[in-house]
Amino acid sequence: MVHHSGSIQSFRQQKGMNTSKSETVKEHPLKPSRRSMPCLAQSQTHPQSLSKHSSFLQPNRVQPQLQPQPLSAGTSAAAVDVVSERAKVVETLESNLLKLSNTEYSDPFSDVGKEKDTYTDDSEHGNYDARTDQSLLIQNKLTRQKTEPRTKSSLKSDAMALSGLFFKDGKKRIDYILVYKKSSPQVEKRSTFEKNLRAEGLMLEREPAVTNSDIMFVKIHCPWETLCKYAERMNIRMPFRKKCYYTDWRSKTMGSLQRNIRELKSWLPRNPMKLDKEALPDLEETDCYTAPFSRARIHHFTINNKDSFFSNSTRSRIVHHVLQRTKYEDGKSKMGINRLLNNGTYEAAFPPHEGSHKSRHPIKTHGAQNHRHLLYERWARWGMWYKYQPLDLIRRYFGEKIGLYFAWLGWYTGMLIPAALVGLFVFLYGLFTMDSSQVSKEICEANETVMCPMCERNCTLQKLNESCIYAKVTHLFDNGGTVFFAIFMAIWATVFLEFWKRRRAVLTYDWDLIDWEDEEEELRPQFEAKYSQVERVNPITGKPEPFQPFPDKLSRLMVSVSGIFFMISLVLTAVFAVVVYRLVAMEQFASFKWYFIKKYWQFATSGTGVCINFMIIMSLNVVYEKVAYLLTDLEHPRTESEWENSFALKMFLFQFVNLNSSIFYIAFFLGRFAGRPGKYNKLFNRWRLEECHPSGCLIDLCLQMGVIMVLKQMWNNFMELGYPLLQNWWSRRKMKRRGQSMENKISLPQWEKDWNLQPMNLHGLMDEYLEMVLQFGFTTIFVAAFPLAPLLALLNNIIEIRLDAYKFVTQWRRPMPARATDIGIWYGILEGIGVLAVITNAFVIAITSDYIPRFVYAYKYGPCTDQGYRQEKCLKGYVNSSLSVFDLSELGMGYSGYCRYRDYRAPPWSSTPYEFTLQFWHVLAARLAFIIVFEHLVFGIKSFIAYLIPDIPKDLCDRMRREKYLVQEMMYEAELEHLQRERKKNGKQYHHEWP
């Protein structure tokens, strides 16, 4: 970090750094104006504001530089001579104040771009450490060192460090990289595009690739004046005042209580999940008030260093904005880097990484080389799996959109912990009560009960006790805790979403995204080009903009909806094909040569059906993605967020139906329409419909969910990390074939290293969100049938966080840092899944499981009738009551005697043989009543909880209102102070108002 002589203390003081009073130089406050407040006097007279003026208004003053400090926060600080340092500071302040009163301040941009720029300091000439944005990498204590002359060796090392991050002159930072092939025929488009980029104020420099003679890199640098112009046009909010927390009345009234709590926490053991504050930078913007940047009011903003005022992510976002709106040919639709990438003019466009993610030296002793290295060591390494995520640093490097994704993923993973524990408890309860279950005992002891054959030709008569294992496994998932767990998960889903809204509110406040959406939503270039001839006045901005007529929008929407229904029908067709396979395989496995398969033919049928269904699912996903992309482009969404929401909704509908259609079939249709012995229903009058196992259909549902959930998570993890690793390995192998040694590989510039990495998905974070939302559906929709789903999701997400982090930091090119205020349409989808989960769990408990039949038998037909359900002995005789009798002689297969089957029908010797009994109607009524009561009860609890939990914490709401008031006062004070200074200097009377 470079210290200038006029700089005393950073204006945006890093939070968490305890600066003693002896290190702070106090000055005489300015005279309070008509609307001054206690906080404003100190914030306006902060020493750094004077340092800003002194460094920016003295172009001829040579500022001495200190040697770069280590980046690690754990480094020890040298002793500081406070008295001598304060004397130097006071002397510097006096000279700066004298020069400030005589300096012209009328037009800050009158000489922008000239060699003797009014706002140019020495840091703009590249004389700072090449490890990017080092002023943001915190140190444990401020260390002041004496200025030493730079030797030739240090200059040489700096020049080597600058390679890959700056232009050839070592001064201009690379903000964006364009890649094209020399053999590409699109020369005219490329030259026109680059000429227009220069006309917009960008600076370009070409450099050929080291490993491929056909590849050319175009390095883009955005100068200060261009950054300011587009920052104002894009309404980018920049810091201008230090936040005054001490004005909060709560900090005064609760000061002693907080001190006592802090002392108590100091005696407790340290939370191992928290990251060391010394190991991470404290990013300064969170402690500053911000306002939309304005060149006319640049004196309001805290500009200590023009090179670090706009962060690297902000610079890249500004360049991307220019690239998206620059024309390459005459015509309204001939604009944007995306079109040039599609037609082959350019091969890639990406912002560069800030250097290597690895270092030869340990980070504890030598510090982090750059933010990428810091992210890898403190976030992406697998050894950090139990640590909290450094969300502020993720947001700083990758942008708010990716930061919000990891914040949501971390919050979801943390909330899965109680759900996983309760689900594990329910499973263990079933495990410990498995042998004592009355139903399992009766099935395992039924040596003389003969079951009817479950297929037409090859099935033999089986004893009921052969289903003993299935009965015990079914009890693991269908026991007394199932209903409780279903209600718990429905409430859990509501609590998770409500508390996420509160967490999101805190993050959007800390990341200064409260008012971003209304200011920064921009039209897509494709929409502007398509509907540029039809315009209307925007009711919010009052400016004309392209407009899509309603008939055109409706016709495109109808075509898109038709495509969605066609793809859903294709999914249902695939499920029907799997059902036919199960019917055919059932007969074949029942007569198989291997004894194991012949004995467990139902398990073999279900297992192979699940695997085939999974392969069909993964195959159709590839088709769905392309179809959804075409349908979304056909709609021509107005903004980028609308495009992402439309595309995400289509992908969710396709994959949700694709994944869950077979599960819905097993849960609610399998065995419901099979008929009875002697009168079975057949598909196409050929294949007999499949029945449930004598122990119930729940075991088939558990198998289907478990296999699909585990296999899909394994496949997704391989595609997210394994596939990029293989691609990068193949790229390195091709480089070796071209004769490139490892030494040459290490010396590659940063832009070429990034070019050899894999690009981020075309759809951004859609695949990441989609994977987690589908997992959320598995975790909640059929959780009554599979209580281990939250535990599997938790284990997967612990791996997923570090896998995604490793992928973003090491295997992917740096994505364009985008901004976002929430997770988009995914929150609405999550709410819809929460509602659907209540309904499906009610039907699973009532229809799929045997909870309701056992409940009715215990209260109406069992030995404890009219005595209340007390214990397992009340279910004695339940298995015999749930099985009906059939005369085997009616089958015509040479059998005699009677067999049993699952149903509530009259025996063959009854006056109405094989008709439904009264118990069947009692069970049906109880099932319908349970569904209604369960849904109303759970929905009522969910609504009540949602009402009790506010979306924004009350203290945050009060703080936002307070700071809004303070910002208005500070802006007024700053403008008034500037006008008074202008009037005093020129002797004229000004009558300006703010704003």
mmCIF file of N, CA, C and O in Angstrom, residues 440-492:
data_model
loop_
_atom_site.group_PDB
_atom_site.id
_atom_site.type_symbol
_atom_site.label_atom_id
_atom_site.label_comp_id
_atom_site.label_asym_id
_atom_site.label_seq_id
_atom_site.Cartn_x
_atom_site.Cartn_y
_atom_site.Cartn_z
ATOM 1 N N SER A 440 -44.705 -55.355 11.238
ATOM 2 C CA SER A 440 -43.565 -56.144 10.774
ATOM 3 C C SER A 440 -43.565 -57.531 11.386
ATOM 4 O O SER A 440 -43.241 -58.528 10.716
ATOM 5 N N LYS A 441 -43.928 -57.626 12.655
ATOM 6 C CA LYS A 441 -43.986 -58.937 13.303
ATOM 7 C C LYS A 441 -44.993 -59.840 12.616
ATOM 8 O O LYS A 441 -44.709 -61.025 12.337
ATOM 9 N N GLU A 442 -46.187 -59.319 12.335
ATOM 10 C CA GLU A 442 -47.219 -60.152 11.734
ATOM 11 C C GLU A 442 -46.816 -60.610 10.341
ATOM 12 O O GLU A 442 -47.096 -61.750 9.942
ATOM 13 N N ILE A 443 -46.166 -59.721 9.563
ATOM 14 C CA ILE A 443 -45.748 -60.119 8.220
ATOM 15 C C ILE A 443 -44.640 -61.161 8.287
ATOM 16 O O ILE A 443 -44.649 -62.159 7.534
ATOM 17 N N CYS A 444 -43.688 -60.972 9.180
ATOM 18 C CA CYS A 444 -42.576 -61.913 9.277
ATOM 19 C C CYS A 444 -43.001 -63.259 9.857
ATOM 20 O O CYS A 444 -42.323 -64.275 9.630
ATOM 21 N N GLU A 445 -44.080 -63.312 10.604
ATOM 22 C CA GLU A 445 -44.544 -64.559 11.220
ATOM 23 C C GLU A 445 -45.653 -65.232 10.420
ATOM 24 O O GLU A 445 -46.155 -66.285 10.843
ATOM 25 N N ALA A 446 -46.065 -64.641 9.279
ATOM 26 C CA ALA A 446 -47.163 -65.208 8.485
ATOM 27 C C ALA A 446 -46.624 -66.326 7.593
ATOM 28 O O ALA A 446 -46.410 -66.150 6.386
ATOM 29 N N ASN A 447 -46.394 -67.502 8.199
ATOM 30 C CA ASN A 447 -45.829 -68.625 7.441
ATOM 31 C C ASN A 447 -46.870 -69.347 6.603
ATOM 32 O O ASN A 447 -46.524 -70.029 5.639
ATOM 33 N N GLU A 448 -48.117 -69.227 6.954
ATOM 34 C CA GLU A 448 -49.162 -69.977 6.270
ATOM 35 C C GLU A 448 -50.014 -69.117 5.358
ATOM 36 O O GLU A 448 -50.888 -69.638 4.663
ATOM 37 N N THR A 449 -49.790 -67.821 5.341
ATOM 38 C CA THR A 449 -50.581 -66.928 4.493
ATOM 39 C C THR A 449 -49.998 -66.936 3.087
ATOM 40 O O THR A 449 -48.831 -66.597 2.888
ATOM 41 N N VAL A 450 -50.825 -67.366 2.110
ATOM 42 C CA VAL A 450 -50.399 -67.457 0.720
ATOM 43 C C VAL A 450 -50.906 -66.222 -0.021
ATOM 44 O O VAL A 450 -52.103 -65.896 0.039
ATOM 45 N N MET A 451 -49.984 -65.590 -0.746
ATOM 46 C CA MET A 451 -50.339 -64.402 -1.516
ATOM 47 C C MET A 451 -50.657 -64.791 -2.961
ATOM 48 O O MET A 451 -50.059 -65.721 -3.520
ATOM 49 N N CYS A 452 -51.586 -64.070 -3.556
ATOM 50 C CA CYS A 452 -51.966 -64.338 -4.944
ATOM 51 C C CYS A 452 -50.815 -63.989 -5.876
ATOM 52 O O CYS A 452 -50.014 -63.079 -5.583
ATOM 53 N N PRO A 453 -50.687 -64.680 -7.011
ATOM 54 C CA PRO A 453 -49.597 -64.366 -7.951
ATOM 55 C C PRO A 453 -49.730 -62.945 -8.492
ATOM 56 O O PRO A 453 -50.829 -62.489 -8.807
ATOM 57 N N MET A 454 -48.578 -62.267 -8.634
ATOM 58 C CA MET A 454 -48.570 -60.854 -9.024
ATOM 59 C C MET A 454 -48.334 -60.663 -10.513
ATOM 60 O O MET A 454 -48.201 -59.521 -10.969
ATOM 61 N N CYS A 455 -48.224 -61.732 -11.273
ATOM 62 C CA CYS A 455 -48.152 -61.630 -12.724
ATOM 63 C C CYS A 455 -48.908 -62.804 -13.331
ATOM 64 O O CYS A 455 -49.309 -63.740 -12.627
ATOM 65 N N GLU A 456 -49.096 -62.757 -14.642
ATOM 66 C CA GLU A 456 -50.009 -63.678 -15.296
ATOM 67 C C GLU A 456 -49.426 -65.082 -15.475
ATOM 68 O O GLU A 456 -50.047 -66.062 -15.131
ATOM 69 N N ARG A 457 -48.201 -65.172 -16.018
ATOM 70 C CA ARG A 457 -47.723 -66.480 -16.482
ATOM 71 C C ARG A 457 -46.638 -67.087 -15.610
ATOM 72 O O ARG A 457 -46.695 -68.248 -15.251
ATOM 73 N N ASN A 458 -45.623 -66.314 -15.280
ATOM 74 C CA ASN A 458 -44.427 -66.889 -14.694
ATOM 75 C C ASN A 458 -44.342 -66.765 -13.181
ATOM 76 O O ASN A 458 -43.398 -67.272 -12.583
ATOM 77 N N CYS A 459 -45.265 -66.079 -12.568
ATOM 78 C CA CYS A 459 -45.191 -65.863 -11.130
ATOM 79 C C CYS A 459 -45.766 -67.077 -10.395
ATOM 80 O O CYS A 459 -46.779 -67.659 -10.814
ATOM 81 N N THR A 460 -45.160 -67.390 -9.278
ATOM 82 C CA THR A 460 -45.607 -68.487 -8.433
ATOM 83 C C THR A 460 -46.237 -67.928 -7.162
ATOM 84 O O THR A 460 -46.106 -66.754 -6.839
ATOM 85 N N LEU A 461 -46.897 -68.816 -6.446
ATOM 86 C CA LEU A 461 -47.491 -68.421 -5.177
ATOM 87 C C LEU A 461 -46.384 -68.208 -4.153
ATOM 88 O O LEU A 461 -45.454 -69.002 -4.053
ATOM 89 N N GLN A 462 -46.499 -67.143 -3.379
ATOM 90 C CA GLN A 462 -45.494 -66.808 -2.382
ATOM 91 C C GLN A 462 -46.144 -66.681 -1.022
ATOM 92 O O GLN A 462 -47.322 -66.306 -0.906
ATOM 93 N N LYS A 463 -45.348 -66.994 -0.016
ATOM 94 C CA LYS A 463 -45.797 -66.795 1.358
ATOM 95 C C LYS A 463 -45.608 -65.327 1.749
ATOM 96 O O LYS A 463 -44.716 -64.642 1.257
ATOM 97 N N LEU A 464 -46.457 -64.868 2.649
ATOM 98 C CA LEU A 464 -46.394 -63.473 3.072
ATOM 99 C C LEU A 464 -45.091 -63.168 3.820
ATOM 100 O O LEU A 464 -44.568 -62.054 3.725
ATOM 101 N N ASN A 465 -44.566 -64.144 4.541
ATOM 102 C CA ASN A 465 -43.355 -63.880 5.320
ATOM 103 C C ASN A 465 -42.126 -63.653 4.440
ATOM 104 O O ASN A 465 -41.085 -63.231 4.928
ATOM 105 N N GLU A 466 -42.230 -63.948 3.121
ATOM 106 C CA GLU A 466 -41.122 -63.647 2.228
ATOM 107 C C GLU A 466 -40.941 -62.135 2.026
ATOM 108 O O GLU A 466 -39.926 -61.705 1.483
ATOM 109 N N SER A 467 -41.917 -61.379 2.423
ATOM 110 C CA SER A 467 -41.841 -59.910 2.349
ATOM 111 C C SER A 467 -41.366 -59.301 3.663
ATOM 112 O O SER A 467 -41.569 -58.097 3.892
ATOM 113 N N CYS A 468 -40.752 -60.097 4.509
ATOM 114 C CA CYS A 468 -40.352 -59.607 5.835
ATOM 115 C C CYS A 468 -39.349 -58.464 5.717
ATOM 116 O O CYS A 468 -39.477 -57.446 6.404
ATOM 117 N N ILE A 469 -38.354 -58.610 4.835
ATOM 118 C CA ILE A 469 -37.333 -57.567 4.696
ATOM 119 C C ILE A 469 -37.956 -56.275 4.196
ATOM 120 O O ILE A 469 -37.666 -55.178 4.701
ATOM 121 N N TYR A 470 -38.849 -56.380 3.215
ATOM 122 C CA TYR A 470 -39.515 -55.182 2.685
ATOM 123 C C TYR A 470 -40.340 -54.488 3.758
ATOM 124 O O TYR A 470 -40.404 -53.262 3.823
ATOM 125 N N ALA A 471 -40.991 -55.292 4.613
ATOM 126 C CA ALA A 471 -41.806 -54.700 5.679
ATOM 127 C C ALA A 471 -40.940 -53.931 6.674
ATOM 128 O O ALA A 471 -41.305 -52.834 7.123
ATOM 129 N N LYS A 472 -39.776 -54.485 7.017
ATOM 130 C CA LYS A 472 -38.899 -53.794 7.964
ATOM 131 C C LYS A 472 -38.311 -52.524 7.351
ATOM 132 O O LYS A 472 -38.211 -51.487 8.024
ATOM 133 N N VAL A 473 -37.918 -52.585 6.082
ATOM 134 C CA VAL A 473 -37.373 -51.390 5.432
ATOM 135 C C VAL A 473 -38.446 -50.321 5.305
ATOM 136 O O VAL A 473 -38.189 -49.124 5.475
ATOM 137 N N THR A 474 -39.669 -50.727 5.006
ATOM 138 C CA THR A 474 -40.765 -49.770 4.908
ATOM 139 C C THR A 474 -41.010 -49.059 6.224
ATOM 140 O O THR A 474 -41.309 -47.853 6.265
ATOM 141 N N HIS A 475 -40.827 -49.783 7.337
ATOM 142 C CA HIS A 475 -41.043 -49.167 8.647
ATOM 143 C C HIS A 475 -40.010 -48.082 8.939
ATOM 144 O O HIS A 475 -40.284 -47.177 9.739
ATOM 145 N N LEU A 476 -38.832 -48.158 8.304
ATOM 146 C CA LEU A 476 -37.833 -47.111 8.510
ATOM 147 C C LEU A 476 -38.353 -45.748 8.072
ATOM 148 O O LEU A 476 -38.002 -44.716 8.653
ATOM 149 N N PHE A 477 -39.180 -45.741 7.028
ATOM 150 C CA PHE A 477 -39.661 -44.481 6.466
ATOM 151 C C PHE A 477 -41.133 -44.210 6.784
ATOM 152 O O PHE A 477 -41.587 -43.070 6.677
ATOM 153 N N ASP A 478 -41.880 -45.242 7.138
ATOM 154 C CA ASP A 478 -43.309 -45.083 7.413
ATOM 155 C C ASP A 478 -43.559 -45.516 8.846
ATOM 156 O O ASP A 478 -43.924 -46.654 9.125
ATOM 157 N N ASN A 479 -43.358 -44.569 9.770
ATOM 158 C CA ASN A 479 -43.556 -44.870 11.188
ATOM 159 C C ASN A 479 -44.298 -43.714 11.851
ATOM 160 O O ASN A 479 -44.802 -42.811 11.164
ATOM 161 N N GLY A 480 -44.321 -43.726 13.157
ATOM 162 C CA GLY A 480 -45.079 -42.709 13.882
ATOM 163 C C GLY A 480 -44.555 -41.300 13.715
ATOM 164 O O GLY A 480 -45.291 -40.323 13.923
ATOM 165 N N GLY A 481 -43.280 -41.133 13.341
ATOM 166 C CA GLY A 481 -42.724 -39.793 13.183
ATOM 167 C C GLY A 481 -42.899 -39.188 11.808
ATOM 168 O O GLY A 481 -42.485 -38.045 11.584
ATOM 169 N N THR A 482 -43.543 -39.937 10.893
ATOM 170 C CA THR A 482 -43.661 -39.450 9.511
ATOM 171 C C THR A 482 -44.510 -38.194 9.429
ATOM 172 O O THR A 482 -44.136 -37.221 8.763
ATOM 173 N N VAL A 483 -45.672 -38.199 10.091
ATOM 174 C CA VAL A 483 -46.574 -37.050 10.032
ATOM 175 C C VAL A 483 -45.914 -35.837 10.672
ATOM 176 O O VAL A 483 -45.976 -34.715 10.138
ATOM 177 N N PHE A 484 -45.279 -36.037 11.815
ATOM 178 C CA PHE A 484 -44.589 -34.933 12.478
ATOM 179 C C PHE A 484 -43.517 -34.339 11.562
ATOM 180 O O PHE A 484 -43.384 -33.112 11.456
ATOM 181 N N PHE A 485 -42.746 -35.196 10.907
ATOM 182 C CA PHE A 485 -41.668 -34.710 10.056
ATOM 183 C C PHE A 485 -42.211 -33.965 8.842
ATOM 184 O O PHE A 485 -41.619 -32.967 8.399
ATOM 185 N N ALA A 486 -43.324 -34.421 8.296
ATOM 186 C CA ALA A 486 -43.925 -33.725 7.160
ATOM 187 C C ALA A 486 -44.378 -32.323 7.561
ATOM 188 O O ALA A 486 -44.168 -31.345 6.825
ATOM 189 N N ILE A 487 -45.008 -32.198 8.736
ATOM 190 C CA ILE A 487 -45.424 -30.878 9.214
ATOM 191 C C ILE A 487 -44.201 -30.011 9.504
ATOM 192 O O ILE A 487 -44.164 -28.817 9.172
ATOM 193 N N PHE A 488 -43.184 -30.617 10.109
ATOM 194 C CA PHE A 488 -41.964 -29.872 10.415
ATOM 195 C C PHE A 488 -41.321 -29.330 9.144
ATOM 196 O O PHE A 488 -40.884 -28.164 9.106
ATOM 197 N N MET A 489 -41.232 -30.130 8.088
ATOM 198 C CA MET A 489 -40.585 -29.679 6.866
ATOM 199 C C MET A 489 -41.388 -28.597 6.168
ATOM 200 O O MET A 489 -40.821 -27.697 5.529
ATOM 201 N N ALA A 490 -42.708 -28.646 6.260
ATOM 202 C CA ALA A 490 -43.526 -27.582 5.680
ATOM 203 C C ALA A 490 -43.273 -26.261 6.401
ATOM 204 O O ALA A 490 -43.140 -25.200 5.764
ATOM 205 N N ILE A 491 -43.201 -26.321 7.734
ATOM 206 C CA ILE A 491 -42.889 -25.112 8.498
ATOM 207 C C ILE A 491 -41.447 -24.674 8.239
ATOM 208 O O ILE A 491 -41.150 -23.477 8.134
ATOM 209 N N TRP A 492 -40.540 -25.633 8.122
ATOM 210 C CA TRP A 492 -39.136 -25.317 7.854
ATOM 211 C C TRP A 492 -38.982 -24.551 6.548
ATOM 212 O O TRP A 492 -38.190 -23.600 6.467
#
